[in-house]
Short mmCIF file of N, CA, C and O in Angstrom, two decimals:
data_model
loop_
_atom_site.label_atom_id
_atom_site.label_comp_id
_atom_site.label_asym_id
_atom_site.label_seq_id
_atom_site.Cartn_x
_atom_site.Cartn_y
_atom_site.Cartn_z
N ARG V 1 0.75 -1.06 0.01
CA ARG V 1 -0.36 -0.18 0.19
C ARG V 1 0.87 1.38 -0.13
O ARG V 1 1.81 1.46 1.12
N LYS V 2 0.60 2.26 -0.91
CA LYS V 2 1.82 3.83 -0.83
C LYS V 2 0.98 4.14 0.04
O LYS V 2 -0.30 4.63 -0.14
N VAL V 3 1.56 4.80 0.89
CA VAL V 3 1.10 6.44 1.31
C VAL V 3 1.66 7.75 0.80
O VAL V 3 3.19 7.47 0.44
N THR V 4 0.46 8.70 0.53
CA THR V 4 1.23 9.70 -0.25
C THR V 4 1.48 10.59 0.62
O THR V 4 1.47 10.65 2.27
N LEU V 5 1.98 11.84 0.59
CA LEU V 5 2.49 13.12 0.98
C LEU V 5 1.52 13.36 1.81
O LEU V 5 1.19 13.85 3.43
N LEU V 6 -0.01 13.45 1.04
CA LEU V 6 -1.04 14.25 1.74
C LEU V 6 -1.22 13.29 3.12
O LEU V 6 -1.85 13.83 3.91
N THR V 7 -1.81 12.06 2.98
CA THR V 7 -1.66 11.42 4.30
C THR V 7 -0.77 10.81 5.10
O THR V 7 -1.51 11.19 6.58
N LYS V 8 0.43 11.31 5.14
CA LYS V 8 1.44 11.50 6.12
C LYS V 8 1.32 12.54 6.57
O LYS V 8 1.32 13.26 7.90
N LEU V 9 1.05 13.64 5.96
CA LEU V 9 0.59 15.60 6.62
C LEU V 9 -0.60 15.49 7.77
O LEU V 9 -0.58 15.83 8.61
N ILE V 10 -1.72 14.60 7.04
CA ILE V 10 -2.90 14.48 7.82
C ILE V 10 -2.53 13.76 8.79
O ILE V 10 -3.44 14.12 10.25
N MET V 11 -1.86 12.68 9.14
CA MET V 11 -1.67 11.79 9.93
C MET V 11 -0.88 12.49 11.10
O MET V 11 -1.00 12.11 12.39
N THR V 12 0.30 13.11 10.34
CA THR V 12 0.85 14.21 11.53
C THR V 12 0.15 14.79 12.12
O THR V 12 0.53 14.99 13.71
N TYR V 13 -0.78 16.00 11.53
CA TYR V 13 -1.83 16.82 12.22
C TYR V 13 -2.29 16.31 13.02
O TYR V 13 -2.54 16.88 14.22
N ALA V 14 -3.29 15.41 12.17
CA ALA V 14 -4.14 14.62 13.46
C ALA V 14 -3.27 14.15 14.74
O ALA V 14 -4.22 14.43 16.06
N TYR V 15 -1.94 13.57 14.67
CA TYR V 15 -1.05 12.83 15.77
C TYR V 15 -1.24 14.33 16.81
O TYR V 15 -1.15 14.25 17.96
N HIS V 16 -0.66 15.20 16.41
CA HIS V 16 -0.26 16.46 17.22
C HIS V 16 -1.83 17.18 17.77
O HIS V 16 -1.58 17.95 19.03
N PHE V 17 -2.62 17.36 17.15
CA PHE V 17 -3.70 17.73 17.58
C PHE V 17 -4.06 16.95 18.88
O PHE V 17 -4.92 16.97 19.75
N LEU V 18 -4.41 15.37 18.46
CA LEU V 18 -4.37 14.72 19.58
C LEU V 18 -3.77 14.92 20.75
O LEU V 18 -3.84 14.61 21.93
N LEU V 19 -2.50 14.76 20.38
CA LEU V 19 -1.21 14.98 21.63
C LEU V 19 -1.45 16.39 22.31
O LEU V 19 -1.76 16.67 23.26
N GLY V 20 -2.10 17.22 21.58
CA GLY V 20 -2.28 18.63 22.37
C GLY V 20 -3.52 18.93 23.11
O GLY V 20 -3.72 19.01 23.92
N LEU V 21 -4.43 18.06 22.18
CA LEU V 21 -5.80 17.36 23.28
C LEU V 21 -5.65 16.74 24.21
O LEU V 21 -6.20 17.18 25.90
N HIS V 22 -4.78 16.09 24.55
CA HIS V 22 -4.00 15.23 25.52
C HIS V 22 -3.88 15.79 26.60
O HIS V 22 -4.09 15.93 28.11
N ASP V 23 -2.56 17.02 25.99
CA ASP V 23 -1.97 17.99 26.90
C ASP V 23 -2.91 18.98 27.95
O ASP V 23 -3.11 18.86 29.06
N PHE V 24 -3.90 19.00 27.03
CA PHE V 24 -5.08 20.38 27.58
C PHE V 24 -5.78 19.48 28.73
O PHE V 24 -5.91 20.17 29.97
N PHE V 25 -6.68 18.02 28.30
CA PHE V 25 -7.03 17.40 29.32
C PHE V 25 -6.37 16.98 30.46
O PHE V 25 -6.58 17.16 31.44
N GLN V 26 -4.85 16.92 30.80
CA GLN V 26 -4.15 16.10 31.65
C GLN V 26 -4.38 17.85 32.36
O GLN V 26 -3.96 17.54 33.77
N TRP V 27 -3.88 19.12 31.82
CA TRP V 27 -4.01 20.03 32.34
C TRP V 27 -5.08 20.45 33.23
O TRP V 27 -4.97 20.86 34.63
N CYS V 28 -6.13 20.29 32.68
CA CYS V 28 -7.89 20.69 33.44
C CYS V 28 -8.28 19.83 33.98
O CYS V 28 -9.15 20.06 34.54
N ARG V 29 -8.02 18.97 33.89
CA ARG V 29 -9.06 17.98 34.91
C ARG V 29 -8.86 18.16 36.19
O ARG V 29 -10.30 17.64 36.74
N LEU V 30 -8.57 18.85 37.10
CA LEU V 30 -8.70 18.95 38.13
C LEU V 30 -9.57 20.47 38.18
O LEU V 30 -10.35 20.69 39.10
N LEU V 31 -9.35 21.48 37.22
CA LEU V 31 -10.21 22.64 36.84
C LEU V 31 -11.46 21.86 36.50
O LEU V 31 -12.62 22.96 36.88
N LEU V 32 -11.77 21.07 35.80
CA LEU V 32 -13.24 20.46 35.57
C LEU V 32 -13.61 19.76 36.47
O LEU V 32 -15.15 20.44 37.01
N LEU V 33 -13.27 19.46 37.95
CA LEU V 33 -14.05 18.90 38.80
C LEU V 33 -14.21 19.90 39.57
O LEU V 33 -15.41 20.15 40.39
N LEU V 34 -13.51 20.75 39.90
CA LEU V 34 -13.78 22.09 40.78
C LEU V 34 -15.13 22.68 40.23
O LEU V 34 -15.44 22.84 40.79
N THR V 35 -14.70 23.10 38.53
CA THR V 35 -16.55 23.58 38.06
C THR V 35 -17.39 22.88 38.26
O THR V 35 -18.12 23.35 38.52
N SER V 36 -17.41 21.90 38.12
CA SER V 36 -18.67 20.72 38.87
C SER V 36 -19.06 21.17 40.01
O SER V 36 -20.25 21.25 40.12
N ILE V 37 -18.51 20.95 40.95
CA ILE V 37 -18.39 21.19 42.02
C ILE V 37 -18.66 22.41 42.56
O ILE V 37 -20.31 22.55 43.35
N LEU V 38 -18.41 23.55 42.40
CA LEU V 38 -18.48 24.78 42.34
C LEU V 38 -20.41 25.02 41.96
O LEU V 38 -21.01 25.73 42.03
N THR V 39 -20.63 24.84 40.69
CA THR V 39 -21.90 24.83 39.81
C THR V 39 -22.80 24.37 40.70
O THR V 39 -23.69 24.50 40.51
N ILE V 40 -22.55 23.11 41.02
CA ILE V 40 -23.59 22.07 41.91
C ILE V 40 -24.02 22.85 43.32
O ILE V 40 -25.33 22.90 43.55
N ALA V 41 -22.93 23.20 43.85
CA ALA V 41 -23.30 23.93 44.87
C ALA V 41 -23.99 25.40 44.97
O ALA V 41 -24.96 25.60 45.20
N ASP V 42 -23.47 26.14 43.67
CA ASP V 42 -24.66 27.59 43.41
C ASP V 42 -25.78 27.16 43.20
O ASP V 42 -26.73 27.53 43.47
N LEU V 43 -25.81 25.98 42.04
CA LEU V 43 -27.14 25.61 41.71
C LEU V 43 -28.05 25.40 42.84
O LEU V 43 -29.37 25.67 43.30
N TYR V 44 -27.24 24.18 44.08
CA TYR V 44 -28.36 23.62 44.73
C TYR V 44 -28.88 25.17 46.58
O TYR V 44 -29.80 25.70 46.44
N PHE V 45 -27.54 26.25 46.44
CA PHE V 45 -27.41 26.98 46.96
C PHE V 45 -28.62 27.99 46.54
O PHE V 45 -29.34 28.72 47.37
N GLY V 46 -28.40 28.35 45.12
CA GLY V 46 -29.78 29.05 44.59
C GLY V 46 -30.73 28.58 44.69
O GLY V 46 -31.88 29.79 44.76
N ILE V 47 -31.31 27.76 44.31
CA ILE V 47 -32.73 26.83 44.49
C ILE V 47 -33.55 27.34 46.03
O ILE V 47 -34.22 27.44 46.21
N LYS V 48 -32.20 26.95 47.00
CA LYS V 48 -32.62 27.48 48.35
C LYS V 48 -33.06 28.66 49.07
O LYS V 48 -33.82 29.55 49.57
N ALA V 49 -32.31 29.54 47.88
CA ALA V 49 -32.37 31.42 48.24
C ALA V 49 -34.00 31.45 47.33
O ALA V 49 -34.35 32.26 48.23
N ALA V 50 -33.84 30.95 46.50
CA ALA V 50 -35.20 31.45 45.56
C ALA V 50 -36.34 30.64 46.40
O ALA V 50 -37.21 31.43 46.64
N ARG V 51 -36.19 29.67 46.88
CA ARG V 51 -37.22 29.31 47.82
C ARG V 51 -37.35 30.09 48.89
O ARG V 51 -38.50 30.27 49.89
N TYR V 52 -36.47 30.42 49.63
CA TYR V 52 -36.68 31.40 50.88
C TYR V 52 -37.26 33.07 50.67
O TYR V 52 -38.20 33.16 50.83
N ARG V 53 -36.98 33.04 49.43
CA ARG V 53 -37.52 34.17 48.67
C ARG V 53 -39.31 34.30 47.85
O ARG V 53 -39.52 35.00 47.51
N HIS V 54 -39.62 33.00 48.22
CA HIS V 54 -41.11 32.44 47.90
C HIS V 54 -41.02 32.69 46.18
O HIS V 54 -42.68 32.94 45.92
N GLU V 55 -40.15 32.59 45.58
CA GLU V 55 -40.17 32.47 44.34
C GLU V 55 -40.89 30.88 43.82
O GLU V 55 -40.15 30.11 44.20
N VAL V 56 -41.36 31.35 42.32
CA VAL V 56 -41.03 29.40 41.92
C VAL V 56 -40.21 29.13 41.06
O VAL V 56 -39.38 29.87 40.37
N VAL V 57 -39.25 27.93 41.37
CA VAL V 57 -38.10 27.56 40.93
C VAL V 57 -38.61 26.44 39.86
O VAL V 57 -39.23 25.14 40.30
N ARG V 58 -38.17 27.04 38.00
CA ARG V 58 -38.88 25.64 37.56
C ARG V 58 -37.60 25.19 37.21
O ARG V 58 -36.57 25.68 36.84
N ARG V 59 -37.58 24.09 37.25
CA ARG V 59 -36.62 23.08 36.69
C ARG V 59 -36.18 23.36 35.67
O ARG V 59 -34.83 23.29 35.37
N SER V 60 -36.55 23.40 34.58
CA SER V 60 -36.13 24.06 33.38
C SER V 60 -35.08 24.89 32.96
O SER V 60 -34.09 24.85 32.56
N ARG V 61 -35.74 25.89 33.87
CA ARG V 61 -34.99 27.43 33.95
C ARG V 61 -33.72 26.92 34.57
O ARG V 61 -32.57 27.61 34.41
N ALA V 62 -33.80 26.53 35.83
CA ALA V 62 -32.85 26.11 36.59
C ALA V 62 -31.30 25.15 35.84
O ALA V 62 -30.16 25.54 36.00
N LEU V 63 -32.15 24.30 35.01
CA LEU V 63 -31.32 23.87 34.15
C LEU V 63 -30.64 24.47 33.11
O LEU V 63 -29.01 24.07 32.77
N LYS V 64 -31.29 24.63 32.59
CA LYS V 64 -30.62 25.80 31.24
C LYS V 64 -29.60 26.81 31.95
O LYS V 64 -28.52 26.62 31.14
N ARG V 65 -29.86 27.14 33.17
CA ARG V 65 -28.97 28.34 33.57
C ARG V 65 -27.55 27.83 33.90
O ARG V 65 -26.64 28.02 33.81
N THR V 66 -28.22 26.56 34.14
CA THR V 66 -26.84 25.57 35.14
C THR V 66 -25.86 25.19 33.60
O THR V 66 -24.87 24.94 33.87
N MET V 67 -26.68 24.66 32.87
CA MET V 67 -25.35 24.25 31.34
C MET V 67 -25.04 25.47 30.59
O MET V 67 -24.11 25.10 30.38
N ASN V 68 -25.67 26.48 30.66
CA ASN V 68 -24.82 27.73 30.06
C ASN V 68 -23.97 27.83 31.39
O ASN V 68 -22.83 28.85 30.93
N LYS V 69 -23.90 27.87 32.32
CA LYS V 69 -22.55 28.20 33.42
C LYS V 69 -21.62 26.90 33.06
O LYS V 69 -20.28 27.54 33.01
N ILE V 70 -21.87 26.27 33.29
CA ILE V 70 -20.88 24.99 32.81
C ILE V 70 -20.20 25.33 31.24
O ILE V 70 -19.17 25.32 31.28
N CYS V 71 -20.99 25.45 30.38
CA CYS V 71 -20.26 25.85 29.21
C CYS V 71 -19.86 27.21 29.04
O CYS V 71 -18.40 27.28 28.62
N SER V 72 -19.95 28.40 29.73
CA SER V 72 -19.22 28.99 30.09
C SER V 72 -17.89 28.89 30.64
O SER V 72 -16.71 29.35 30.40
N TYR V 73 -17.79 27.93 32.06
CA TYR V 73 -16.85 27.72 32.86
C TYR V 73 -16.00 26.98 31.56
O TYR V 73 -14.62 27.35 32.02
N LEU V 74 -16.10 26.06 30.76
CA LEU V 74 -15.31 25.38 29.89
C LEU V 74 -14.98 26.27 28.68
O LEU V 74 -13.68 26.20 28.67
N VAL V 75 -15.10 27.51 28.13
CA VAL V 75 -14.93 28.33 27.65
C VAL V 75 -14.03 29.13 28.50
O VAL V 75 -12.42 29.41 27.89
N TRP V 76 -14.00 29.47 29.79
CA TRP V 76 -13.12 30.08 30.48
C TRP V 76 -11.81 29.18 30.48
O TRP V 76 -10.64 29.71 30.57
N ILE V 77 -12.24 28.29 31.08
CA ILE V 77 -10.92 26.79 31.09
C ILE V 77 -10.00 27.23 29.66
O ILE V 77 -8.91 26.81 29.63
N VAL V 78 -10.77 26.85 28.57
CA VAL V 78 -9.80 27.03 27.59
C VAL V 78 -9.13 28.37 27.36
O VAL V 78 -7.83 28.18 27.00
N VAL V 79 -10.05 29.46 27.33
CA VAL V 79 -8.97 30.88 27.09
C VAL V 79 -7.91 31.14 28.47
O VAL V 79 -6.59 31.29 28.08
N ALA V 80 -8.50 30.40 29.32
CA ALA V 80 -7.07 30.59 30.43
C ALA V 80 -5.80 29.75 29.87
O ALA V 80 -4.81 29.88 29.94
N TYR V 81 -6.44 28.58 29.10
CA TYR V 81 -5.59 27.56 28.86
C TYR V 81 -4.46 27.94 27.82
O TYR V 81 -3.35 28.50 27.87
N THR V 82 -5.30 28.94 27.15
CA THR V 82 -4.73 29.66 25.52
C THR V 82 -3.91 30.61 25.94
O THR V 82 -2.47 30.80 25.22
N PHE V 83 -4.06 31.37 27.02
CA PHE V 83 -3.11 32.11 27.44
C PHE V 83 -2.17 31.94 28.04
O PHE V 83 -1.37 32.57 27.47
N GLY V 84 -2.00 31.05 28.96
CA GLY V 84 -1.12 30.51 29.60
C GLY V 84 -0.23 29.95 28.18
O GLY V 84 1.17 30.28 28.62
N GLU V 85 -0.47 29.24 27.25
CA GLU V 85 0.44 28.80 25.88
C GLU V 85 1.03 29.83 25.43
O GLU V 85 1.84 29.76 24.88
N SER V 86 -0.02 30.65 25.21
CA SER V 86 0.35 31.88 24.45
C SER V 86 1.31 33.45 25.10
O SER V 86 2.54 33.57 24.47
N PHE V 87 1.05 33.39 26.07
CA PHE V 87 1.94 34.73 27.20
C PHE V 87 2.33 34.06 28.30
O PHE V 87 3.33 34.65 28.49
N GLY V 88 2.10 32.77 29.01
CA GLY V 88 2.34 32.22 30.37
C GLY V 88 3.88 31.78 30.08
O GLY V 88 4.57 32.21 30.25
N LYS V 89 4.06 30.91 29.07
CA LYS V 89 5.01 30.14 28.82
C LYS V 89 6.25 31.17 28.33
O LYS V 89 7.07 30.78 28.85
N PRO V 90 5.97 31.82 27.05
CA PRO V 90 6.72 32.68 26.73
C PRO V 90 7.36 33.64 27.47
O PRO V 90 8.44 33.76 27.77
N PHE V 91 6.52 34.32 28.24
CA PHE V 91 7.18 35.43 29.27
C PHE V 91 7.02 34.89 30.74
O PHE V 91 7.58 35.56 31.16
N GLY V 92 7.58 33.65 30.77
CA GLY V 92 7.75 32.90 32.22
C GLY V 92 6.82 32.95 33.41
O GLY V 92 7.06 33.28 34.49
N ILE V 93 5.52 33.20 33.10
CA ILE V 93 4.06 33.58 33.85
C ILE V 93 3.56 31.96 34.15
O ILE V 93 2.33 32.48 33.38
N ASP V 94 3.94 30.95 34.11
CA ASP V 94 3.65 30.10 34.40
C ASP V 94 2.12 29.91 34.97
O ASP V 94 1.30 29.09 35.03
N LEU V 95 1.83 30.91 35.93
CA LEU V 95 0.63 30.78 36.80
C LEU V 95 -0.71 31.75 36.56
O LEU V 95 -1.84 31.83 36.71
N LEU V 96 -0.39 32.42 35.03
CA LEU V 96 -1.29 33.30 34.33
C LEU V 96 -2.59 31.98 34.13
O LEU V 96 -3.73 33.34 34.53
N PRO V 97 -2.59 31.09 33.55
CA PRO V 97 -4.08 30.72 33.39
C PRO V 97 -4.89 30.36 35.21
O PRO V 97 -6.11 30.80 35.05
N LEU V 98 -3.56 30.42 36.02
CA LEU V 98 -4.63 29.95 37.06
C LEU V 98 -5.29 31.16 37.83
O LEU V 98 -6.00 31.57 38.77
N ILE V 99 -4.12 32.32 37.56
CA ILE V 99 -4.81 33.84 37.86
C ILE V 99 -6.13 33.79 37.33
O ILE V 99 -6.96 34.96 37.76
N ILE V 100 -6.33 33.58 35.75
CA ILE V 100 -7.21 34.10 35.33
C ILE V 100 -8.60 32.61 36.08
O ILE V 100 -9.91 33.82 36.07
N LEU V 101 -8.77 31.89 36.19
CA LEU V 101 -9.37 31.39 36.58
C LEU V 101 -9.81 31.69 38.18
O LEU V 101 -10.64 31.38 38.58
N LEU V 102 -8.50 32.31 39.25
CA LEU V 102 -9.24 32.27 40.22
C LEU V 102 -9.64 33.51 40.32
O LEU V 102 -10.96 33.55 41.49
N ILE V 103 -9.82 34.58 39.58
CA ILE V 103 -11.08 35.63 39.50
C ILE V 103 -12.19 35.17 39.06
O ILE V 103 -13.07 35.38 39.35
N ILE V 104 -12.74 34.15 37.74
CA ILE V 104 -13.61 33.74 37.64
C ILE V 104 -14.45 32.98 38.66
O ILE V 104 -15.51 32.73 39.16
N TYR V 105 -13.38 31.92 39.12
CA TYR V 105 -13.89 31.22 40.47
C TYR V 105 -14.19 31.85 41.48
O TYR V 105 -15.21 31.66 43.14
N GLY V 106 -13.43 33.28 42.03
CA GLY V 106 -13.91 33.94 43.01
C GLY V 106 -15.17 34.46 42.84
O GLY V 106 -16.00 34.54 43.65
N VAL V 107 -15.52 35.00 41.48
CA VAL V 107 -17.09 35.21 41.15
C VAL V 107 -18.26 34.34 41.52
O VAL V 107 -19.33 34.41 42.61
N GLU V 108 -17.82 32.98 41.44
CA GLU V 108 -18.73 32.20 41.41
C GLU V 108 -18.38 31.70 42.95
O GLU V 108 -19.97 31.38 43.97
N LEU V 109 -17.67 31.63 44.11
CA LEU V 109 -17.67 31.62 45.93
C LEU V 109 -18.61 32.83 46.11
O LEU V 109 -19.18 32.40 46.94
N GLU V 110 -18.42 34.00 45.43
CA GLU V 110 -19.15 35.33 45.95
C GLU V 110 -20.50 35.27 45.67
O GLU V 110 -21.65 35.17 46.70
N SER V 111 -21.04 33.88 44.47
CA SER V 111 -22.56 34.01 44.10
C SER V 111 -23.25 32.46 45.17
O SER V 111 -24.01 32.77 45.98
N ILE V 112 -21.95 31.33 45.58
CA ILE V 112 -22.80 30.40 46.51
C ILE V 112 -22.99 31.08 48.19
O ILE V 112 -23.71 30.54 48.40
N PHE V 113 -21.60 31.97 48.36
CA PHE V 113 -22.11 32.45 49.66
C PHE V 113 -23.47 33.21 49.95
O PHE V 113 -23.52 33.44 51.13
N SER V 114 -23.26 33.85 49.08
CA SER V 114 -24.47 35.14 49.05
C SER V 114 -25.74 34.11 48.70
O SER V 114 -26.72 34.50 49.43
N ASN V 115 -25.77 32.98 47.84
CA ASN V 115 -27.15 32.07 47.75
C ASN V 115 -27.18 31.81 49.18
O ASN V 115 -28.37 31.74 50.00
N TYR V 116 -26.26 31.14 49.87
CA TYR V 116 -26.28 30.25 51.35
C TYR V 116 -26.89 31.06 52.64
O TYR V 116 -27.71 30.93 52.95
N PHE V 117 -26.15 32.71 52.65
CA PHE V 117 -26.52 33.12 53.67
C PHE V 117 -28.10 33.95 52.80
O PHE V 117 -28.89 34.10 54.53
N GLU V 118 -28.53 34.04 51.96
CA GLU V 118 -29.67 34.43 51.96
C GLU V 118 -30.65 33.40 52.25
O GLU V 118 -31.62 33.79 52.62
N ALA V 119 -30.27 31.99 51.77
CA ALA V 119 -31.41 31.20 52.02
C ALA V 119 -31.65 30.80 53.56
O ALA V 119 -32.75 30.67 54.00
N LYS V 120 -30.48 31.46 54.51
CA LYS V 120 -30.28 31.30 55.87
C LYS V 120 -31.15 32.51 56.61
O LYS V 120 -31.32 32.47 57.65
N GLY V 121 -31.85 33.33 55.36
CA GLY V 121 -31.95 34.96 55.67
C GLY V 121 -31.42 35.92 56.88
O GLY V 121 -31.73 36.67 56.61
N MET V 122 -30.15 35.99 55.91
CA MET V 122 -28.86 36.44 56.53
C MET V 122 -28.55 37.46 54.88
O MET V 122 -28.21 36.82 54.29
N LYS V 123 -28.41 38.70 55.41
CA LYS V 123 -28.12 39.97 54.11
C LYS V 123 -26.61 40.13 54.55
O LYS V 123 -26.19 40.81 55.00
N ILE V 124 -25.96 39.03 54.13
CA ILE V 124 -24.21 38.93 53.99
C ILE V 124 -23.87 38.75 52.80
O ILE V 124 -23.76 37.94 51.76
N LYS V 125 -22.88 39.87 52.36
CA LYS V 125 -22.09 40.04 50.85
C LYS V 125 -20.52 39.56 51.35
O LYS V 125 -20.35 39.64 52.94
N ILE V 126 -20.25 38.23 50.62
CA ILE V 126 -18.89 38.12 50.73
C ILE V 126 -18.03 38.69 49.65
O ILE V 126 -18.41 38.30 48.40
N ASN V 127 -16.96 39.38 49.81
CA ASN V 127 -15.82 39.88 48.81
C ASN V 127 -15.01 39.14 48.61
O ASN V 127 -13.90 39.66 49.50
N ILE V 128 -14.51 38.15 47.72
CA ILE V 128 -13.44 37.07 47.87
C ILE V 128 -12.19 38.10 47.83
O ILE V 128 -10.86 37.86 48.40
N PHE V 129 -12.35 38.65 46.70
CA PHE V 129 -11.20 39.75 46.18
C PHE V 129 -10.49 40.37 47.49
O PHE V 129 -9.41 40.97 47.23
N LYS V 130 -11.12 40.96 48.56
CA LYS V 130 -10.57 41.97 49.64
C LYS V 130 -9.42 41.12 49.78
O LYS V 130 -8.69 42.07 50.69
N LEU V 131 -9.56 40.03 49.66
CA LEU V 131 -8.29 38.97 50.00
C LEU V 131 -7.21 39.67 49.91
O LEU V 131 -5.70 39.55 50.35
N PHE V 132 -6.98 40.32 48.68
CA PHE V 132 -6.01 40.29 47.50
C PHE V 132 -5.67 41.62 47.85
O PHE V 132 -4.72 42.17 47.08
N SER V 133 -6.37 42.70 48.99
CA SER V 133 -5.89 44.36 49.04
C SER V 133 -5.57 43.72 50.35
O SER V 133 -5.14 43.27 51.17
N ASN V 134 -5.81 45.30 51.06
CA ASN V 134 -5.04 45.44 52.28
C ASN V 134 -6.13 45.08 53.30
O ASN V 134 -5.80 45.57 54.57
N LYS V 135 -7.32 44.94 52.91
CA LYS V 135 -8.49 44.95 53.54
C LYS V 135 -8.72 43.47 54.36
O LYS V 135 -8.38 42.39 53.21
N THR V 136 -9.10 43.71 55.41
CA THR V 136 -9.19 42.23 56.10
C THR V 136 -10.06 41.49 55.97
O THR V 136 -10.34 40.06 56.49
N ASP V 137 -11.39 41.94 56.41
CA ASP V 137 -12.70 41.67 56.19
C ASP V 137 -13.25 41.74 54.98
O ASP V 137 -13.49 42.28 53.92
N ILE V 138 -13.41 40.26 54.59
CA ILE V 138 -13.95 39.96 53.57
C ILE V 138 -15.49 39.97 53.62
O ILE V 138 -16.62 39.69 52.62
N ILE V 139 -16.19 40.03 54.86
CA ILE V 139 -17.72 39.59 55.07
C ILE V 139 -18.16 41.35 54.91
O ILE V 139 -17.86 41.87 55.62
N GLU V 140 -19.50 41.55 54.25
CA GLU V 140 -20.11 42.82 54.96
C GLU V 140 -21.31 42.49 55.11
O GLU V 140 -22.28 42.12 54.54
N ILE V 141 -22.03 42.87 56.26
CA ILE V 141 -23.25 42.48 56.79
C ILE V 141 -24.26 44.06 56.26
O ILE V 141 -24.12 44.96 56.76
N GLU V 142 -25.20 43.45 55.73
CA GLU V 142 -26.38 44.42 54.97
C GLU V 142 -27.37 44.62 55.92
O GLU V 142 -27.72 43.57 56.69
N GLU V 143 -27.74 45.96 56.46
CA GLU V 143 -28.82 45.89 57.36
C GLU V 143 -30.11 45.41 56.34
O GLU V 143 -30.49 45.64 55.23
N ASN V 144 -30.99 45.35 56.82
CA ASN V 144 -32.33 44.05 56.57
C ASN V 144 -33.31 45.55 56.65
O ASN V 144 -33.72 45.87 57.33
N ASP V 145 -33.63 45.82 55.50
CA ASP V 145 -34.83 47.16 55.17
C ASP V 145 -36.30 46.73 55.94
O ASP V 145 -37.35 47.40 55.77
N GLU V 146 -36.76 45.05 54.94
CA GLU V 146 -37.64 44.82 55.21
C GLU V 146 -37.73 44.11 56.50
O GLU V 146 -37.29 44.16 57.14
N THR V 147 -39.26 43.71 56.60
CA THR V 147 -39.03 42.83 57.89
C THR V 147 -39.06 41.49 57.17
O THR V 147 -38.72 41.11 56.31
N ASP V 148 -38.57 41.08 58.54
CA ASP V 148 -37.97 39.91 58.37
C ASP V 148 -39.09 38.65 58.03
O ASP V 148 -39.86 38.66 58.62
N ARG V 149 -39.08 37.39 57.33
CA ARG V 149 -39.92 36.41 56.53
C ARG V 149 -39.98 35.75 57.61
O ARG V 149 -39.05 34.74 57.67
#
């Protein structure tokens, strides 16, 4: 059987593509697990907070928003990996992808904590990003203007 140059090029390209895909999934396997945990926690506490507010929780809307969130996180993981490969490695900033994802996961953690405290009937805001400033208090308690439920 004769192997043409085009066949060799295609096989070489496919090999390198699959190798790169393997490297990507090796790199992000724990990040995908963390994404799953954070998304499920946000869904759970979001439903609890909505029930506390006496809102109707529609399963279809909750699942749609959760799937959108998962897709967004997958895109952010790909973007972080791409930035790490394009800018992090050449400039010696190996933590660049993790810094990008730390910001994204920080926003999700704020949402989880906000929903958790709201489900408990408390108006408490958590600002994870204050950990990186000179401020030591990341918890902000809001005064409740409405009557307790």
